[in-house]
mmCIF file of C-alpha atoms in Angstrom:
data_model
loop_
_atom_site.group_PDB
_atom_site.id
_atom_site.type_symbol
_atom_site.label_atom_id
_atom_site.label_comp_id
_atom_site.label_asym_id
_atom_site.label_seq_id
_atom_site.Cartn_x
_atom_site.Cartn_y
_atom_site.Cartn_z
ATOM 1 C CA MET L 1 -27.900 -31.766 55.790
ATOM 2 C CA VAL L 2 -26.883 -30.841 52.492
ATOM 3 C CA MET L 3 -26.488 -33.124 50.289
ATOM 4 C CA ILE L 4 -24.197 -32.558 46.934
ATOM 5 C CA ILE L 5 -25.579 -33.893 44.105
ATOM 6 C CA GLY L 6 -22.639 -32.628 41.526
ATOM 7 C CA SER L 7 -21.516 -29.962 39.603
ATOM 8 C CA LYS L 8 -19.747 -29.396 35.989
ATOM 9 C CA THR L 9 -16.590 -26.827 36.972
ATOM 10 C CA ARG L 10 -16.049 -24.458 32.800
ATOM 11 C CA LYS L 11 -13.719 -22.621 32.060
ATOM 12 C CA LEU L 12 -14.441 -19.983 30.376
ATOM 13 C CA ASN L 13 -12.045 -17.808 28.284
ATOM 14 C CA VAL L 14 -13.206 -15.189 25.869
ATOM 15 C CA LYS L 15 -11.854 -15.866 21.771
ATOM 16 C CA TYR L 16 -10.654 -13.607 20.258
ATOM 17 C CA THR L 17 -11.019 -12.285 16.321
ATOM 18 C CA PRO L 18 -7.440 -12.294 14.073
ATOM 19 C CA LEU L 19 -6.348 -8.352 13.391
ATOM 20 C CA ASP L 20 -6.410 -7.393 10.094
ATOM 21 C CA ALA L 21 -3.294 -6.134 9.121
ATOM 22 C CA ILE L 22 -3.009 -2.712 6.943
ATOM 23 C CA CYS L 23 0.617 -0.832 6.250
ATOM 24 C CA GLU L 24 -0.183 1.904 3.494
ATOM 25 C CA ILE L 25 2.815 4.377 2.840
ATOM 26 C CA VAL L 26 1.691 7.775 2.388
ATOM 27 C CA PRO L 27 3.352 11.267 2.360
ATOM 28 C CA TYR L 28 3.343 13.486 5.083
ATOM 29 C CA GLY L 29 2.876 17.497 5.215
ATOM 30 C CA GLY L 30 1.919 17.928 1.698
ATOM 31 C CA VAL L 31 5.550 17.596 0.282
ATOM 32 C CA PRO L 32 4.804 14.519 -2.975
ATOM 33 C CA ASP L 33 6.664 12.187 -3.787
ATOM 34 C CA ARG L 34 7.926 12.144 -6.850
ATOM 35 C CA GLN L 35 10.712 14.450 -8.345
ATOM 36 C CA ALA L 36 10.671 16.594 -11.393
ATOM 37 C CA TYR L 37 14.414 16.916 -12.849
ATOM 38 C CA ASN L 38 15.621 18.947 -15.403
ATOM 39 C CA SER L 39 18.069 17.752 -16.661
ATOM 40 C CA ARG L 40 18.948 21.064 -18.788
ATOM 41 C CA ASP L 41 19.343 23.017 -15.537
ATOM 42 C CA GLY L 42 20.053 20.804 -13.091
ATOM 43 C CA GLY L 43 17.447 21.481 -10.965
ATOM 44 C CA TRP L 44 15.015 18.627 -8.941
ATOM 45 C CA SER L 45 10.832 20.189 -7.793
ATOM 46 C CA PRO L 46 10.442 19.693 -5.217
ATOM 47 C CA ASN L 47 14.073 19.128 -3.618
ATOM 48 C CA TYR L 48 14.555 17.128 -0.593
ATOM 49 C CA LYS L 49 17.858 18.272 0.174
ATOM 50 C CA THR L 50 17.834 22.023 -0.403
ATOM 51 C CA GLY L 51 14.318 22.535 0.583
ATOM 52 C CA ALA L 52 11.212 20.845 2.108
ATOM 53 C CA HIS L 53 12.369 17.562 2.543
ATOM 54 C CA LEU L 54 9.854 14.145 2.007
ATOM 55 C CA CYS L 55 7.479 12.730 4.527
ATOM 56 C CA LEU L 56 7.097 9.354 4.646
ATOM 57 C CA PHE L 57 4.648 7.924 7.273
ATOM 58 C CA PRO L 58 3.657 4.488 7.441
ATOM 59 C CA HIS L 59 -0.058 4.484 8.047
ATOM 60 C CA CYS L 60 -0.563 0.788 10.005
ATOM 61 C CA ASN L 61 -3.471 0.429 10.910
ATOM 62 C CA ALA L 62 -5.057 -3.529 12.734
ATOM 63 C CA ILE L 63 -8.624 -3.838 12.318
ATOM 64 C CA ASN L 64 -10.909 -6.041 13.809
ATOM 65 C CA PRO L 65 -13.217 -7.345 11.056
ATOM 66 C CA ASN L 66 -16.127 -8.364 12.887
ATOM 67 C CA SER L 67 -15.951 -4.681 14.477
ATOM 68 C CA GLU L 68 -17.675 -1.436 13.698
ATOM 69 C CA THR L 69 -15.300 0.076 16.731
ATOM 70 C CA VAL L 70 -12.220 0.839 13.706
ATOM 71 C CA LYS L 71 -9.118 1.633 15.746
ATOM 72 C CA ASN L 72 -7.053 4.272 12.555
ATOM 73 C CA TYR L 73 -3.507 2.969 13.253
ATOM 74 C CA VAL L 74 -1.524 1.804 15.828
ATOM 75 C CA ASN L 75 1.444 3.237 15.258
ATOM 76 C CA ASP L 76 1.649 4.714 18.613
ATOM 77 C CA GLU L 77 2.839 1.361 19.413
ATOM 78 C CA LEU L 78 4.976 -0.279 17.391
ATOM 79 C CA THR L 79 8.342 -2.076 18.094
ATOM 80 C CA SER L 80 10.775 -3.726 16.365
ATOM 81 C CA ILE L 81 10.737 -0.021 13.744
ATOM 82 C CA ALA L 82 12.982 -0.188 10.619
ATOM 83 C CA TRP L 83 13.774 1.161 7.504
ATOM 84 C CA TYR L 84 15.759 -0.165 4.693
ATOM 85 C CA GLU L 85 17.330 1.393 1.381
ATOM 86 C CA LEU L 86 16.495 -1.475 -1.153
ATOM 87 C CA VAL L 87 19.423 -2.468 -3.843
ATOM 88 C CA TYR L 88 19.233 -5.102 -7.245
ATOM 89 C CA ASN L 89 21.275 -7.791 -6.623
ATOM 90 C CA PHE L 90 23.155 -8.255 -10.175
ATOM 91 C CA ALA L 91 23.308 -12.307 -8.790
ATOM 92 C CA SER L 92 20.007 -13.264 -8.242
ATOM 93 C CA LYS L 93 18.522 -10.499 -10.251
ATOM 94 C CA LYS L 94 16.312 -9.033 -8.359
ATOM 95 C CA TYR L 95 15.779 -5.561 -5.613
ATOM 96 C CA VAL L 96 16.924 -6.858 -1.996
ATOM 97 C CA ARG L 97 17.822 -5.128 1.592
ATOM 98 C CA GLY L 98 20.618 -2.733 2.213
ATOM 99 C CA THR L 99 22.511 -1.526 5.009
ATOM 100 C CA GLN L 100 19.485 -0.050 7.530
ATOM 101 C CA ILE L 101 18.772 2.882 7.503
ATOM 102 C CA SER L 102 19.679 5.509 10.657
ATOM 103 C CA THR L 103 18.874 9.003 11.118
ATOM 104 C CA GLY L 104 22.351 11.181 9.141
ATOM 105 C CA ASP L 105 22.451 13.342 6.232
ATOM 106 C CA ASP L 106 20.115 11.585 3.873
ATOM 107 C CA TYR L 107 16.921 10.949 6.482
ATOM 108 C CA GLU L 108 15.858 11.140 9.951
ATOM 109 C CA VAL L 109 14.230 7.861 11.164
ATOM 110 C CA ILE L 110 11.346 8.949 14.290
ATOM 111 C CA GLY L 111 11.751 5.858 16.810
ATOM 112 C CA ASP L 112 8.837 8.283 19.055
ATOM 113 C CA SER L 113 7.218 11.525 18.960
ATOM 114 C CA SER L 114 5.137 12.742 21.210
ATOM 115 C CA GLY L 115 2.315 11.463 21.917
ATOM 116 C CA GLY L 116 3.224 8.380 18.941
ATOM 117 C CA LEU L 117 1.201 10.154 16.565
ATOM 118 C CA ILE L 118 3.999 10.000 13.655
ATOM 119 C CA LYS L 119 5.910 7.091 14.999
ATOM 120 C CA GLY L 120 8.361 5.057 12.109
ATOM 121 C CA MET L 121 8.224 8.233 10.187
ATOM 122 C CA LEU L 122 10.896 8.306 7.438
ATOM 123 C CA ILE L 123 12.009 11.517 6.755
ATOM 124 C CA VAL L 124 13.853 11.668 3.630
ATOM 125 C CA LYS L 125 16.704 14.410 2.838
ATOM 126 C CA LYS L 126 18.060 13.685 -0.770
ATOM 127 C CA ASN L 127 16.465 13.489 -3.772
ATOM 128 C CA SER L 128 15.607 11.248 -6.354
ATOM 129 C CA SER L 129 17.353 9.489 -9.225
ATOM 130 C CA VAL L 130 15.445 8.839 -12.724
ATOM 131 C CA ASN L 131 16.955 6.200 -14.159
ATOM 132 C CA ASP L 132 17.401 4.206 -10.217
ATOM 133 C CA PRO L 133 14.634 5.587 -8.046
ATOM 134 C CA ILE L 134 15.130 5.704 -4.193
ATOM 135 C CA ARG L 135 13.653 1.834 -2.964
ATOM 136 C CA LEU L 136 12.801 1.757 0.466
ATOM 137 C CA GLU L 137 10.913 -0.515 2.673
ATOM 138 C CA PHE L 138 9.702 -0.305 6.593
ATOM 139 C CA GLU L 139 8.771 -3.075 8.967
ATOM 140 C CA ALA L 140 7.625 -2.993 12.231
ATOM 141 C CA SER L 141 5.628 -5.229 14.847
ATOM 142 C CA TYR L 142 2.835 -5.020 16.750
ATOM 143 C CA THR L 143 1.539 -6.127 19.578
ATOM 144 C CA ASN L 144 -2.579 -6.708 20.328
ATOM 145 C CA PRO L 145 -2.353 -6.304 24.444
ATOM 146 C CA LEU L 146 -5.188 -8.357 24.395
ATOM 147 C CA SER L 147 -5.317 -11.535 22.438
ATOM 148 C CA LYS L 148 -0.998 -11.224 22.386
ATOM 149 C CA GLN L 149 -1.675 -11.861 18.417
ATOM 150 C CA VAL L 150 2.079 -10.470 17.524
ATOM 151 C CA ILE L 151 1.835 -8.417 13.933
ATOM 152 C CA ARG L 152 4.252 -8.479 11.643
ATOM 153 C CA TYR L 153 3.800 -5.336 9.105
ATOM 154 C CA LEU L 154 6.466 -4.423 6.038
ATOM 155 C CA GLY L 155 5.321 -1.840 3.394
ATOM 156 C CA GLN L 156 7.433 -0.738 -0.449
ATOM 157 C CA LYS L 157 7.806 2.293 -1.250
ATOM 158 C CA THR L 158 9.887 3.923 -4.483
ATOM 159 C CA VAL L 159 10.193 7.474 -5.524
ATOM 160 C CA PHE L 160 10.079 8.437 -9.176
ATOM 161 C CA CYS L 161 12.116 11.335 -10.387
ATOM 162 C CA ASP L 162 10.620 12.406 -13.717
ATOM 163 C CA ASP L 163 13.471 13.995 -16.434
ATOM 164 C CA THR L 164 10.616 16.704 -17.959
ATOM 165 C CA GLU L 165 13.234 17.292 -20.549
ATOM 166 C CA ARG L 166 14.455 14.051 -21.663
ATOM 167 C CA PRO L 167 11.568 12.621 -23.720
ATOM 168 C CA ILE L 168 9.628 9.525 -22.723
ATOM 169 C CA PRO L 169 10.559 5.951 -24.762
ATOM 170 C CA VAL L 170 7.821 4.124 -26.989
ATOM 171 C CA LEU L 171 8.331 0.205 -27.450
ATOM 172 C CA HIS L 172 6.028 -2.110 -29.533
ATOM 173 C CA VAL L 173 6.487 -5.320 -30.268
ATOM 174 C CA SER L 174 4.275 -6.612 -33.681
ATOM 175 C CA PRO L 175 2.691 -9.205 -33.652
ATOM 176 C CA MET L 176 1.998 -9.221 -30.026
ATOM 177 C CA VAL L 177 0.597 -12.696 -30.433
ATOM 178 C CA SER L 178 1.027 -15.109 -32.552
ATOM 179 C CA VAL L 179 -1.443 -17.923 -33.145
ATOM 180 C CA TRP L 180 -0.212 -21.374 -34.770
ATOM 181 C CA ASN L 181 -2.159 -23.069 -36.987
ATOM 182 C CA PRO L 182 0.623 -26.065 -36.956
ATOM 183 C CA LEU L 183 -1.268 -27.444 -40.612
ATOM 184 C CA THR L 184 -1.228 -25.008 -42.545
ATOM 185 C CA ASP L 185 0.580 -21.794 -41.023
ATOM 186 C CA ALA L 186 4.427 -21.413 -41.493
ATOM 187 C CA LYS L 187 6.738 -22.236 -38.063
ATOM 188 C CA ASN L 188 8.680 -19.666 -38.038
ATOM 189 C CA VAL L 189 7.694 -16.074 -37.136
ATOM 190 C CA THR L 190 9.496 -13.161 -37.468
ATOM 191 C CA PHE L 191 9.000 -10.449 -33.754
ATOM 192 C CA GLU L 192 9.807 -7.227 -34.360
ATOM 193 C CA ALA L 193 10.086 -4.328 -31.523
ATOM 194 C CA ILE L 194 9.996 -0.527 -32.927
ATOM 195 C CA LEU L 195 11.222 2.312 -29.998
ATOM 196 C CA THR L 196 10.756 6.010 -30.826
ATOM 197 C CA ASP L 197 11.317 8.574 -28.359
ATOM 198 C CA GLY L 198 7.851 10.352 -29.041
ATOM 199 C CA LYS L 199 8.866 12.789 -32.173
ATOM 200 C CA THR L 200 11.591 10.415 -33.888
ATOM 201 C CA ASP L 201 12.123 6.082 -34.792
ATOM 202 C CA VAL L 202 15.301 5.424 -32.485
ATOM 203 C CA THR L 203 15.250 1.459 -32.908
ATOM 204 C CA ASN L 204 18.542 1.420 -35.289
ATOM 205 C CA SER L 205 20.323 4.223 -33.194
ATOM 206 C CA LYS L 206 23.808 3.487 -31.522
ATOM 207 C CA ASN L 207 22.418 5.373 -28.955
ATOM 208 C CA THR L 208 19.930 2.171 -28.317
ATOM 209 C CA ARG L 209 20.016 -0.934 -26.294
ATOM 210 C CA PHE L 210 17.477 -4.017 -26.872
ATOM 211 C CA PHE L 211 16.814 -6.912 -24.297
ATOM 212 C CA TRP L 212 14.389 -10.027 -25.290
ATOM 213 C CA TYR L 213 13.197 -12.848 -22.498
ATOM 214 C CA ARG L 214 11.995 -15.882 -22.039
ATOM 215 C CA LYS L 215 9.111 -15.755 -19.050
ATOM 216 C CA THR L 216 9.921 -18.750 -16.321
ATOM 217 C CA ASN L 217 8.045 -20.161 -13.007
ATOM 218 C CA ILE L 218 4.659 -18.433 -14.069
ATOM 219 C CA SER L 219 2.475 -18.561 -12.080
ATOM 220 C CA GLY L 220 -0.762 -16.180 -12.073
ATOM 221 C CA GLU L 221 0.854 -12.565 -12.430
ATOM 222 C CA THR L 222 4.571 -13.328 -11.620
ATOM 223 C CA TYR L 223 7.227 -14.915 -13.048
ATOM 224 C CA SER L 224 10.850 -15.191 -13.641
ATOM 225 C CA LEU L 225 12.945 -13.835 -17.149
ATOM 226 C CA GLU L 226 15.831 -15.266 -18.184
ATOM 227 C CA LEU L 227 17.606 -13.729 -21.441
ATOM 228 C CA ILE L 228 17.444 -15.191 -24.795
ATOM 229 C CA THR L 229 20.999 -14.658 -26.387
ATOM 230 C CA GLY L 230 20.681 -17.053 -28.881
ATOM 231 C CA SER L 231 22.851 -19.643 -28.142
ATOM 232 C CA ALA L 232 21.784 -20.459 -24.318
ATOM 233 C CA ASP L 233 21.305 -24.125 -23.806
ATOM 234 C CA LYS L 234 16.794 -23.050 -23.133
ATOM 235 C CA ASP L 235 17.725 -20.728 -26.594
ATOM 236 C CA ILE L 236 16.394 -23.758 -28.647
ATOM 237 C CA ASP L 237 13.210 -22.453 -29.969
ATOM 238 C CA VAL L 238 15.353 -19.991 -31.404
ATOM 239 C CA VAL L 239 15.878 -18.872 -34.972
ATOM 240 C CA SER L 240 17.342 -16.067 -34.929
ATOM 241 C CA LEU L 241 18.571 -13.059 -33.475
ATOM 242 C CA PRO L 242 20.472 -10.418 -36.095
ATOM 243 C CA THR L 243 22.706 -7.982 -33.686
ATOM 244 C CA LYS L 244 23.245 -4.127 -33.717
ATOM 245 C CA THR L 245 26.069 -1.795 -33.179
ATOM 246 C CA ALA L 246 25.419 0.273 -29.872
ATOM 247 C CA ILE L 247 28.082 2.532 -27.890
ATOM 248 C CA VAL L 248 28.865 2.128 -24.895
ATOM 249 C CA ASP L 249 30.488 3.681 -22.964
ATOM 250 C CA GLY L 250 32.034 5.711 -25.483
ATOM 251 C CA GLU L 251 33.604 2.067 -27.793
ATOM 252 C CA ASP L 252 31.513 0.405 -30.143
ATOM 253 C CA VAL L 253 30.068 -2.662 -29.456
ATOM 254 C CA THR L 254 27.880 -5.844 -30.707
ATOM 255 C CA VAL L 255 24.567 -6.265 -28.672
ATOM 256 C CA SER L 256 21.016 -7.785 -29.817
ATOM 257 C CA GLY L 257 19.483 -6.433 -32.250
ATOM 258 C CA ASN L 258 15.345 -5.175 -32.199
ATOM 259 C CA LYS L 259 14.264 -8.451 -34.792
ATOM 260 C CA LEU L 260 13.928 -11.863 -32.662
ATOM 261 C CA THR L 261 13.428 -14.966 -35.512
ATOM 262 C CA ILE L 262 11.217 -18.543 -33.093
ATOM 263 C CA ASP L 263 10.743 -21.899 -34.427
ATOM 264 C CA ARG L 264 7.558 -21.579 -33.020
ATOM 265 C CA ASP L 265 6.931 -25.907 -33.572
ATOM 266 C CA LEU L 266 9.528 -26.530 -30.514
ATOM 267 C CA ILE L 267 7.431 -23.414 -28.661
ATOM 268 C CA GLY L 268 5.403 -26.443 -26.314
ATOM 269 C CA ASP L 269 1.577 -25.700 -26.684
ATOM 270 C CA ALA L 270 2.808 -21.734 -25.664
ATOM 271 C CA GLU L 271 5.809 -19.423 -24.806
ATOM 272 C CA TYR L 272 5.036 -15.999 -23.295
ATOM 273 C CA TYR L 273 7.798 -13.298 -24.035
ATOM 274 C CA VAL L 274 9.240 -9.981 -22.897
ATOM 275 C CA CYS L 275 11.067 -7.261 -24.745
ATOM 276 C CA LYS L 276 12.898 -4.488 -23.032
ATOM 277 C CA ALA L 277 14.473 -1.646 -24.292
ATOM 278 C CA MET L 278 16.936 0.636 -23.140
ATOM 279 C CA TYR L 279 17.224 3.769 -24.657
ATOM 280 C CA ARG L 280 20.309 7.166 -23.422
ATOM 281 C CA VAL L 281 19.842 10.742 -25.102
ATOM 282 C CA ASP L 282 23.675 11.474 -23.655
ATOM 283 C CA GLY L 283 24.883 7.494 -24.254
ATOM 284 C CA LEU L 284 24.793 3.840 -22.861
ATOM 285 C CA LYS L 285 27.210 3.034 -20.041
ATOM 286 C CA SER L 286 28.447 -0.262 -19.051
ATOM 287 C CA SER L 287 27.448 1.046 -15.568
ATOM 288 C CA ASP L 288 23.044 1.014 -16.800
ATOM 289 C CA SER L 289 20.733 -1.505 -15.471
ATOM 290 C CA LEU L 290 17.220 -1.539 -16.684
ATOM 291 C CA GLY L 291 15.249 0.960 -14.736
ATOM 292 C CA ASP L 292 11.130 1.117 -14.104
ATOM 293 C CA THR L 293 11.582 4.061 -16.663
ATOM 294 C CA ASP L 294 12.713 1.710 -18.974
ATOM 295 C CA PRO L 295 9.964 0.652 -21.604
ATOM 296 C CA SER L 296 8.873 -3.043 -22.394
ATOM 297 C CA GLU L 297 6.511 -4.756 -23.527
ATOM 298 C CA GLU L 298 4.617 -9.041 -22.929
ATOM 299 C CA PHE L 299 4.191 -10.610 -26.228
ATOM 300 C CA ALA L 300 3.480 -14.052 -27.100
ATOM 301 C CA ALA L 301 3.217 -17.659 -29.561
ATOM 302 C CA LEU L 302 0.326 -20.040 -29.657
ATOM 303 C CA ARG L 303 0.443 -23.035 -30.584
ATOM 304 C CA LYS L 304 -4.054 -23.459 -31.708
ATOM 305 C CA MET L 305 -4.925 -26.811 -34.118
ATOM 306 C CA PRO L 306 -7.912 -25.420 -36.070
ATOM 307 C CA ALA L 307 -11.216 -27.473 -36.662
ATOM 308 C CA TYR L 308 -10.652 -30.209 -38.992
ATOM 309 C CA GLU L 309 -12.997 -33.453 -40.643
ATOM 310 C CA PRO L 310 -11.554 -36.575 -40.724
ATOM 311 C CA SER L 311 -13.128 -38.945 -43.964
ATOM 312 C CA TYR L 312 -11.459 -42.035 -45.618
ATOM 313 C CA SER L 313 -11.511 -43.914 -49.234
ATOM 314 C CA GLY L 314 -11.182 -46.878 -50.856
ATOM 315 C CA VAL L 315 -14.552 -49.302 -48.981
ATOM 316 C CA GLY L 316 -17.789 -49.279 -50.523
ATOM 317 C CA ASP L 317 -19.717 -51.951 -50.742
ATOM 318 C CA THR L 318 -18.626 -54.955 -53.351
ATOM 319 C CA ASP L 319 -19.237 -58.280 -55.020
ATOM 320 C CA ASP L 320 -16.349 -60.054 -53.905
ATOM 321 C CA GLU L 321 -17.745 -63.272 -52.210
ATOM 322 C CA ASN L 322 -13.971 -63.603 -51.022
ATOM 323 C CA LEU L 323 -13.067 -60.398 -50.341
ATOM 324 C CA SER L 324 -11.170 -60.728 -47.192
ATOM 325 C CA TYR L 325 -9.545 -57.163 -46.374
ATOM 326 C CA ILE L 326 -10.171 -53.602 -46.821
ATOM 327 C CA ASN L 327 -7.882 -50.365 -47.555
ATOM 328 C CA PRO L 328 -8.939 -47.901 -46.407
ATOM 329 C CA THR L 329 -6.914 -44.674 -46.531
ATOM 330 C CA ALA L 330 -6.890 -41.659 -44.011
ATOM 331 C CA HIS L 331 -7.928 -38.101 -44.616
ATOM 332 C CA LEU L 332 -7.508 -34.891 -43.774
ATOM 333 C CA PHE L 333 -9.448 -31.637 -44.567
ATOM 334 C CA VAL L 334 -9.643 -27.986 -43.464
ATOM 335 C CA LYS L 335 -11.267 -25.671 -44.718
ATOM 336 C CA ASN L 336 -11.784 -28.238 -47.906
ATOM 337 C CA THR L 337 -8.877 -28.076 -48.039
ATOM 338 C CA GLU L 338 -6.759 -31.550 -48.075
ATOM 339 C CA ILE L 339 -3.836 -31.457 -45.518
ATOM 340 C CA ASN L 340 -0.839 -33.810 -46.174
ATOM 341 C CA ASN L 341 0.883 -35.323 -43.993
ATOM 342 C CA ILE L 342 -1.283 -36.034 -41.757
ATOM 343 C CA GLU L 343 0.984 -39.031 -39.472
ATOM 344 C CA GLU L 344 3.199 -35.915 -38.685
ATOM 345 C CA PHE L 345 0.655 -34.409 -36.101
ATOM 346 C CA PHE L 346 -2.037 -37.714 -35.545
ATOM 347 C CA LYS L 347 -2.117 -40.684 -33.958
ATOM 348 C CA ILE L 348 -4.980 -41.900 -36.579
ATOM 349 C CA ARG L 349 -7.403 -44.945 -35.758
ATOM 350 C CA TRP L 350 -9.945 -47.116 -37.263
ATOM 351 C CA HIS L 351 -13.163 -48.522 -35.330
ATOM 352 C CA VAL L 352 -15.338 -51.589 -36.470
ATOM 353 C CA LYS L 353 -18.620 -52.805 -35.435
ATOM 354 C CA VAL L 354 -19.383 -56.146 -37.063
ATOM 355 C CA PRO L 355 -22.690 -57.856 -36.826
ATOM 356 C CA GLY L 356 -23.852 -58.901 -33.365
ATOM 357 C CA ASP L 357 -22.205 -56.494 -31.810
ATOM 358 C CA THR L 358 -22.897 -54.338 -29.439
ATOM 359 C CA ASP L 359 -20.474 -51.375 -29.990
ATOM 360 C CA PHE L 360 -17.125 -50.286 -32.303
ATOM 361 C CA LYS L 361 -13.661 -51.271 -31.406
ATOM 362 C CA VAL L 362 -10.102 -50.136 -32.339
ATOM 363 C CA VAL L 363 -9.600 -52.671 -35.235
ATOM 364 C CA ALA L 364 -5.690 -50.980 -36.432
ATOM 365 C CA GLU L 365 -4.133 -47.986 -36.412
ATOM 366 C CA GLY L 366 -2.221 -45.860 -39.484
ATOM 367 C CA LEU L 367 -2.473 -43.901 -42.674
ATOM 368 C CA SER L 368 -3.849 -47.017 -44.773
ATOM 369 C CA PRO L 369 -4.014 -50.229 -42.518
ATOM 370 C CA LYS L 370 -5.537 -53.903 -43.752
ATOM 371 C CA ILE L 371 -8.406 -54.951 -41.739
ATOM 372 C CA PRO L 372 -9.688 -57.642 -41.627
ATOM 373 C CA PHE L 373 -13.150 -57.755 -43.794
ATOM 374 C CA VAL L 374 -16.872 -59.113 -42.610
ATOM 375 C CA ASN L 375 -20.063 -58.583 -44.693
ATOM 376 C CA GLY L 376 -22.275 -55.608 -43.401
ATOM 377 C CA MET L 377 -19.488 -54.378 -41.111
ATOM 378 C CA ALA L 378 -19.014 -50.938 -39.897
ATOM 379 C CA LEU L 379 -16.136 -48.316 -40.302
ATOM 380 C CA TYR L 380 -14.699 -45.461 -39.101
ATOM 381 C CA ASN L 381 -11.743 -43.786 -38.218
ATOM 382 C CA THR L 382 -10.384 -40.763 -35.890
ATOM 383 C CA MET L 383 -7.373 -38.618 -35.099
ATOM 384 C CA GLU L 384 -6.046 -37.894 -31.918
ATOM 385 C CA ASP L 385 -3.842 -34.457 -32.518
ATOM 386 C CA LEU L 386 -0.676 -35.951 -31.288
ATOM 387 C CA GLY L 387 0.319 -32.223 -29.415
ATOM 388 C CA ALA L 388 3.008 -29.730 -29.559
ATOM 389 C CA THR L 389 6.559 -31.835 -29.599
ATOM 390 C CA LYS L 390 8.774 -32.215 -27.288
ATOM 391 C CA ILE L 391 11.761 -31.462 -26.304
ATOM 392 C CA PHE L 392 13.091 -35.179 -24.162
ATOM 393 C CA VAL L 393 15.515 -34.007 -20.802
ATOM 394 C CA ASP L 394 17.484 -36.714 -18.196
ATOM 395 C CA ASP L 395 16.253 -36.534 -14.239
ATOM 396 C CA ASN L 396 17.947 -33.239 -13.736
ATOM 397 C CA GLY L 397 16.315 -31.179 -16.712
ATOM 398 C CA ASN L 398 19.585 -31.513 -19.180
ATOM 399 C CA TYR L 399 18.580 -31.282 -22.220
ATOM 400 C CA LEU L 400 18.548 -35.199 -23.882
ATOM 401 C CA VAL L 401 20.990 -35.147 -27.196
ATOM 402 C CA ASP L 402 22.089 -38.304 -30.245
ATOM 403 C CA GLU L 403 25.006 -39.411 -30.543
ATOM 404 C CA ASP L 404 25.737 -35.967 -33.231
ATOM 405 C CA GLY L 405 24.936 -33.170 -30.105
ATOM 406 C CA ALA L 406 21.177 -32.485 -31.858
ATOM 407 C CA ILE L 407 18.648 -32.161 -29.581
ATOM 408 C CA ILE L 408 16.149 -35.709 -29.130
ATOM 409 C CA VAL L 409 12.673 -34.349 -29.918
ATOM 410 C CA GLY L 410 9.431 -36.414 -30.567
ATOM 411 C CA LYS L 411 5.807 -36.308 -30.017
#
């Protein structure tokens, strides 16, 4: 008789490593993905419409990072393949998907192919534009047959077009960085933009426009742009934004000029800006929009307190046995120069240690306080930067104003 002591049943499974997905859209077949346009004779090179078409191949990889065996691509197993043209949405101020591309006069989508070698390819049969290049987005899915992991591929491609006859504008903003010392520097600073077409200064040309922006929602390298008009609620830091005349649709109109003056006392610790310029040799149109070929320049204003040395006067040894109080006065020096109105920038504290105490204690605040005198006492003062001027807002982020409508600020 066999006696069964017992056993443990255990289910064994393979733990699959998640695959790394890479999607790179590359030109296929030797036709370049950038065109040149000659505005003098109106010809493209290469001409995607009448000559060789542009073939864009979405090279989709699914790689096991722990394996030396790499599957070069998975295009033959892609599903839900789709291409879209990106169009500019003026409400959200960004490019969004337009209608899904289907095979027609302008494009051909390769949904399948012999052996799957070029599955997902897009054939472009139309030419790009200098001011509004073709912007495309690709999307597809792949399911790992072993782990059933679903990978979603997403890639974007812009087909640029350069005008070989049109000069490339160059924009320069000065100063690039304005470092403000609130103790000795003037509050206002003017940023000036200069635009050239490569040969001549076209800053004041009637075919030139300038756009000034404030960076918001900054997160690493990403941010939003807030247009500065000089009169918007958020333009509290703007002292002046002079205008200039431009010809738009053949008529004189008033637009923002090439200078921006700000009050650095109202930027907080730092404010970051962007200037963009639009120059059209053949004249401005109201339908014009800023594109990738229009120049832009980033610049900034920073608040930086200089190295300073606090001291005081008005006290010393005394032969007055009945002295009850001392009345010291604080002073502040920057590079051996005394600074006035220091209470506007600093909180001044006075520290005292009397005989028998082990530590200093804060006994008073202010520029020239009245402090009880104790024979043998030790005294020193400190100055704490009150920080940048703050703009007071309510719970909804709206600026608070006084009864005269002035925005309330403080330290």
